[in-house]
Amino acid sequence: MLDVLPGTEPHWIEAYGRVALSGETLQFRNYARALGRWFEVSAFSPRHGHFATIFTDVTEQERGREERERLIAELERKNEELERFTYTVSHDLKSPLITVKGFLGLLEQDLAAAKPDLVRKDMERIGEAADRMALLLDDLLELSRVGRVVNPSALHSVEELVHRALEAVSGRLAERDVVVAVLPGLGDVYGDGPRLVEVFQNLLENAAKYMGEQENPRIEIGVMRREDGIVYYVADNGIGIEPRYRETIFGLFNKLDPRSEGTGIGLALAQRIVEVHGGQIWVESEGKGKGSVFCLRFPSAPRIGGDDV
Ligand code: ADP
């Protein structure tokens, strides 16, 4: 057999040998590496020492099975993500509601005691909690739109995207007198322009927001051509991020300092947009006080609109 078909794997010869010698019939499904195909095989022995087989090419069926398994695994992962998401959303939306209920109780008491100053304060707190809830809901809506509402993909100059983002956060940059350096040679990226601006906008806003006591706040936007591809970065010399929080900061509503302004959704949004583009986002920081470098990598081939969206 090996003289005629030298690429034949031993398991085929073993099976046929058994049929030829024992007279038993066999039915099995196996992969032929030399042909790169799957076969459903029936083998029987018409005479001692001989065997005959019928092959059916089931490669498409097998590929379909593999694809189905991949999709099931993907669906399970997404379901888990959705469960975590629902938990976080309900938990975080509850907290302003608890505030509202708490202050309604106080309002009742202060009204009964005819204390107009306190009544006004209670109402203010109720208003603030309602505003916060509205903000959370707006952000959530925005998150759900990513991937659903997709602008037409095109090739964009990254420098132009960055400048549009810088314009949008100019107020915050001016507030802190941040020096911004946009390095040359950023090249182009393929994707949904307005969404990509949003990514840079979130990163720049955070870079300015988490400067801490830094006296010479500085942000640098550049590109590194590394072995693992082209990596864009937004680097700041602000408060930095401890290595153990590198992943959690991308979680929905996650904030390292609960007193800081914002809902903790900016990075989750940025991550979602980058993932919809088939790319990755991560942070590199040597730790507290050492500044942060947010990195972005996009696939070299355009992919937005693929089956992950
Ligand atoms: P938000 O800014 O609304 O809190 P984000 O999702 O944008 O939400 O960021 C999550 C958290 O990650 C922030 O609360 C902050 O603790 C941390 N963080 C983000 N960017 C930076 C940065 N450039 N430097 C230090 N910490 C950061």
XYZ file of C-alpha atoms and ligand atoms in Angstrom:
336
model
C 0.000 0.000 0.000
C 2.839 2.340 0.890
C 4.508 1.618 -2.438
C 1.420 2.887 -4.257
C 0.318 5.610 -1.809
C 3.372 6.534 0.284
C 1.515 9.259 2.208
C -0.985 6.790 3.732
C -1.137 7.024 7.529
C -0.728 3.742 9.482
C -4.267 3.784 10.892
C -5.734 3.161 7.401
C -3.486 0.167 6.777
C -4.205 -1.263 10.216
C -7.958 -1.003 9.670
C -7.909 -2.565 6.223
C -5.480 -5.260 7.325
C -7.882 -6.213 10.083
C -10.793 -6.420 7.658
C -8.794 -8.483 5.160
C -7.542 -10.933 7.794
C -10.540 -11.290 10.110
C -13.366 -10.906 7.603
C -15.156 -8.400 9.834
C -16.798 -5.335 8.275
C -15.841 -1.852 9.410
C -17.436 1.541 9.226
C -15.534 4.590 10.317
C -14.862 8.223 9.623
C -11.304 9.461 9.375
C -9.059 12.186 8.075
C -6.599 11.579 5.235
C -3.750 13.978 5.780
C -2.238 13.483 2.331
C -5.502 14.514 0.677
C -6.551 17.009 3.310
C -10.048 15.543 3.372
C -12.424 13.600 5.637
C -13.868 10.258 4.526
C -16.703 8.068 5.708
C -15.471 4.561 4.937
C -17.167 1.164 4.715
C -14.761 -1.736 4.400
C -15.519 -5.441 4.024
C -13.654 -8.549 2.981
C -14.939 -10.301 -0.171
C -12.338 -13.052 0.257
C -9.785 -13.939 2.945
C -6.740 -11.637 2.601
C -8.651 -9.145 0.457
C -10.577 -6.040 1.294
C -12.887 -3.663 -0.552
C -13.962 -0.199 0.511
C -16.504 2.443 -0.339
C -15.435 6.035 0.376
C -17.703 8.977 0.820
C -16.071 12.390 1.004
C -17.573 14.058 4.105
C -15.154 16.985 4.274
C -17.868 19.630 3.937
C -19.924 17.934 6.651
C -16.894 17.827 8.979
C -16.051 21.471 8.285
C -19.669 22.329 9.055
C -19.369 20.459 12.361
C -16.161 22.284 13.285
C -17.739 25.619 12.387
C -20.801 24.724 14.465
C -18.621 23.871 17.458
C -16.693 27.129 17.083
C -19.940 29.099 16.954
C -21.340 27.307 19.994
C -18.182 28.103 21.978
C -18.368 31.718 20.829
C -22.033 31.909 21.772
C -21.335 30.484 25.210
C -18.601 33.087 25.745
C -20.934 35.887 24.638
C -23.695 34.588 26.880
C -21.400 34.639 29.874
C -20.332 38.169 28.977
C -23.978 39.173 28.727
C -24.726 37.669 32.124
C -21.877 39.616 33.700
C -23.033 42.710 31.857
C -26.633 42.388 33.085
C -25.421 41.897 36.626
C -23.208 44.987 36.515
C -25.871 47.128 34.906
C -28.585 46.204 37.358
C -26.209 46.641 40.270
C -25.003 50.053 39.167
C -28.395 51.370 38.200
C -29.737 50.378 41.588
C -27.433 52.635 43.538
C -28.918 55.984 42.379
C -32.377 54.478 42.965
C -31.443 53.656 46.554
C -30.311 57.273 46.961
C -33.637 58.523 45.591
C -35.614 56.301 47.934
C -33.461 57.258 50.911
C -33.895 60.965 50.326
C -37.621 60.604 49.701
C -37.866 59.222 53.233
C -35.884 62.171 54.561
C -37.961 64.569 52.487
C -41.097 63.292 54.150
C -39.604 63.843 57.611
C -38.241 67.301 56.756
C -41.568 68.359 55.279
C -43.368 67.178 58.404
C -40.869 69.118 60.537
C -41.307 72.159 58.235
C -37.585 72.599 57.548
C -37.495 74.268 54.103
C -33.662 74.356 53.891
C -33.382 70.624 54.399
C -36.281 69.987 52.050
C -34.424 71.864 49.313
C -31.261 69.863 49.980
C -33.156 66.561 49.884
C -34.662 67.518 46.568
C -31.266 68.473 45.185
C -29.861 65.075 46.117
C -32.826 63.340 44.492
C -32.267 65.427 41.344
C -28.550 64.557 41.292
C -29.241 60.837 41.637
C -31.784 61.016 38.813
C -29.238 62.855 36.624
C -26.669 60.197 37.357
C -29.054 57.469 36.410
C -29.868 59.277 33.150
C -26.125 59.545 32.418
C -25.609 55.821 33.045
C -28.508 54.978 30.770
C -27.209 57.288 28.015
C -23.799 55.637 28.216
C -25.365 52.190 28.097
C -27.337 53.130 25.035
C -24.147 54.344 23.405
C -22.434 51.049 24.222
C -25.282 49.064 22.716
C -25.094 51.159 19.531
C -21.465 50.206 18.847
C -21.584 47.329 16.408
C -25.261 47.916 15.676
C -24.949 51.326 14.100
C -21.951 51.068 11.825
C -20.807 53.954 9.636
C -19.377 53.031 6.259
C -15.791 51.791 6.521
C -13.058 53.703 4.765
C -9.348 54.307 4.917
C -8.586 57.113 7.372
C -5.462 59.046 8.130
C -4.773 58.323 11.801
C -3.318 61.793 12.198
C -6.607 63.272 11.075
C -8.603 61.044 13.440
C -6.334 62.104 16.302
C -6.734 65.769 15.467
C -10.503 65.436 15.411
C -10.340 63.774 18.829
C -7.988 66.466 20.162
C -10.434 69.139 19.066
C -13.230 67.418 20.947
C -11.260 67.347 24.208
C -9.535 70.718 23.762
C -11.358 72.198 26.754
C -10.047 69.581 29.146
C -6.521 69.778 27.727
C -6.486 73.561 28.124
C -7.805 73.278 31.689
C -4.671 71.367 32.699
C -2.240 73.073 30.284
C -1.399 69.709 28.777
C 1.351 69.652 26.155
C 0.334 67.315 23.312
C 2.810 65.779 20.858
C 1.451 64.008 17.798
C 4.409 62.173 16.288
C 4.708 61.900 12.500
C 4.294 58.745 10.409
C 0.982 57.541 11.883
C -0.199 56.146 8.547
C -3.718 54.991 7.763
C -6.278 52.702 9.321
C -9.339 51.091 7.775
C -12.597 51.381 9.650
C -15.493 53.404 10.948
C -14.110 56.970 11.215
C -16.421 58.546 13.829
C -16.070 55.473 16.100
C -12.292 55.506 15.840
C -12.310 59.196 16.756
C -14.347 58.190 19.816
C -11.617 55.728 20.833
C -8.890 58.371 20.668
C -11.178 60.893 22.326
C -11.747 58.582 25.303
C -8.045 57.842 25.650
C -7.055 61.515 25.393
C -9.741 62.591 27.808
C -8.590 59.995 30.331
C -4.939 60.932 29.836
C -5.800 64.539 30.716
C -8.214 63.557 33.496
C -5.844 61.240 35.348
C -2.809 63.555 35.413
C -2.862 63.850 39.189
C -0.387 66.377 40.573
C 1.877 66.259 37.525
C 3.404 69.725 37.007
C 4.322 69.228 33.359
C 1.409 67.259 31.964
C 2.250 65.760 28.600
C 0.514 63.398 26.187
C 2.206 61.730 23.272
C 0.447 59.982 20.399
C 2.630 57.839 18.187
C 3.129 54.516 16.492
C 5.536 51.645 17.150
C 6.391 49.193 14.417
C 6.915 46.029 16.422
C 7.298 42.361 15.609
C 3.664 41.735 16.503
C 2.421 44.474 14.146
C 1.801 48.174 14.103
C 0.880 49.488 17.526
C -0.576 52.950 18.047
C -0.215 54.438 21.483
C -1.487 57.287 23.631
C 1.004 57.867 26.427
C 0.686 60.210 29.395
C 2.831 61.086 32.378
C -0.077 61.048 34.836
C -0.993 58.916 37.847
C -0.378 55.575 36.102
C -2.101 52.256 36.699
C -0.990 49.391 38.912
C -0.386 46.191 36.916
C -3.163 44.304 38.775
C -5.792 46.736 37.414
C -4.671 46.467 33.798
C -7.687 44.366 32.824
C -10.335 45.585 35.237
C -10.221 49.190 34.009
C -11.765 48.001 30.730
C -14.769 46.543 32.570
C -18.133 48.225 32.462
C -18.542 50.962 35.124
C -15.140 50.131 36.592
C -13.281 53.046 38.135
C -10.186 52.912 40.282
C -11.174 56.010 42.236
C -14.920 56.094 42.934
C -14.712 59.850 43.547
C -13.412 60.654 40.063
C -15.924 62.077 37.599
C -17.278 59.883 34.807
C -19.263 56.666 34.745
C -16.436 54.209 34.132
C -17.738 53.308 30.709
C -15.193 55.109 28.467
C -12.683 52.281 28.225
C -15.383 49.608 27.879
C -16.688 51.615 24.937
C -13.210 52.033 23.430
C -12.573 48.298 23.807
C -15.868 47.406 22.171
C -15.147 49.683 19.196
C -11.641 48.306 18.757
C -12.923 44.707 18.994
C -15.601 45.380 16.396
C -12.699 46.398 14.140
C -10.984 43.076 14.879
C -8.266 44.851 16.879
C -6.993 44.896 20.440
C -6.535 47.528 23.120
C -4.463 47.218 26.273
C -2.567 49.330 28.751
C 1.081 49.292 29.690
C 2.109 51.124 32.843
C 4.964 50.657 35.212
C 2.658 51.448 38.087
C 1.357 54.241 40.240
C 2.832 57.628 39.373
C 4.644 56.256 36.344
C 2.225 57.361 33.609
C 0.193 55.099 31.311
C 0.553 53.957 27.744
C -2.667 52.836 26.046
C -1.894 50.695 23.005
C -4.066 49.876 19.995
C -3.498 47.298 17.325
C -5.662 46.837 14.250
C -5.562 43.883 11.869
C -3.687 44.583 8.662
C -6.607 43.361 6.551
C -9.869 45.284 6.788
C -12.385 43.378 8.823
C -15.128 45.624 10.099
C -18.541 44.218 9.276
C -17.341 40.645 9.834
C -19.296 38.023 11.732
C -18.200 39.273 15.136
C -20.016 42.563 14.773
P -14.066 56.914 33.637
O -12.945 57.754 33.129
O -15.420 57.436 33.299
O -13.952 56.588 35.094
P -13.014 54.817 31.937
O -13.633 53.509 31.549
O -12.630 55.739 30.841
O -14.046 55.497 32.912
O -11.746 54.502 32.827
C -11.835 53.547 33.870
C -10.814 53.828 34.960
O -9.491 53.556 34.472
C -10.780 55.283 35.405
O -11.776 55.549 36.366
C -9.357 55.394 35.962
O -9.327 54.898 37.277
C -8.554 54.440 35.077
N -7.837 55.165 33.978
C -8.247 55.304 32.703
N -7.349 55.982 31.966
C -6.312 56.276 32.783
C -5.052 56.950 32.622
N -4.682 57.480 31.440
N -4.236 57.035 33.710
C -4.613 56.501 34.893
N -5.774 55.851 35.114
C -6.626 55.737 34.079
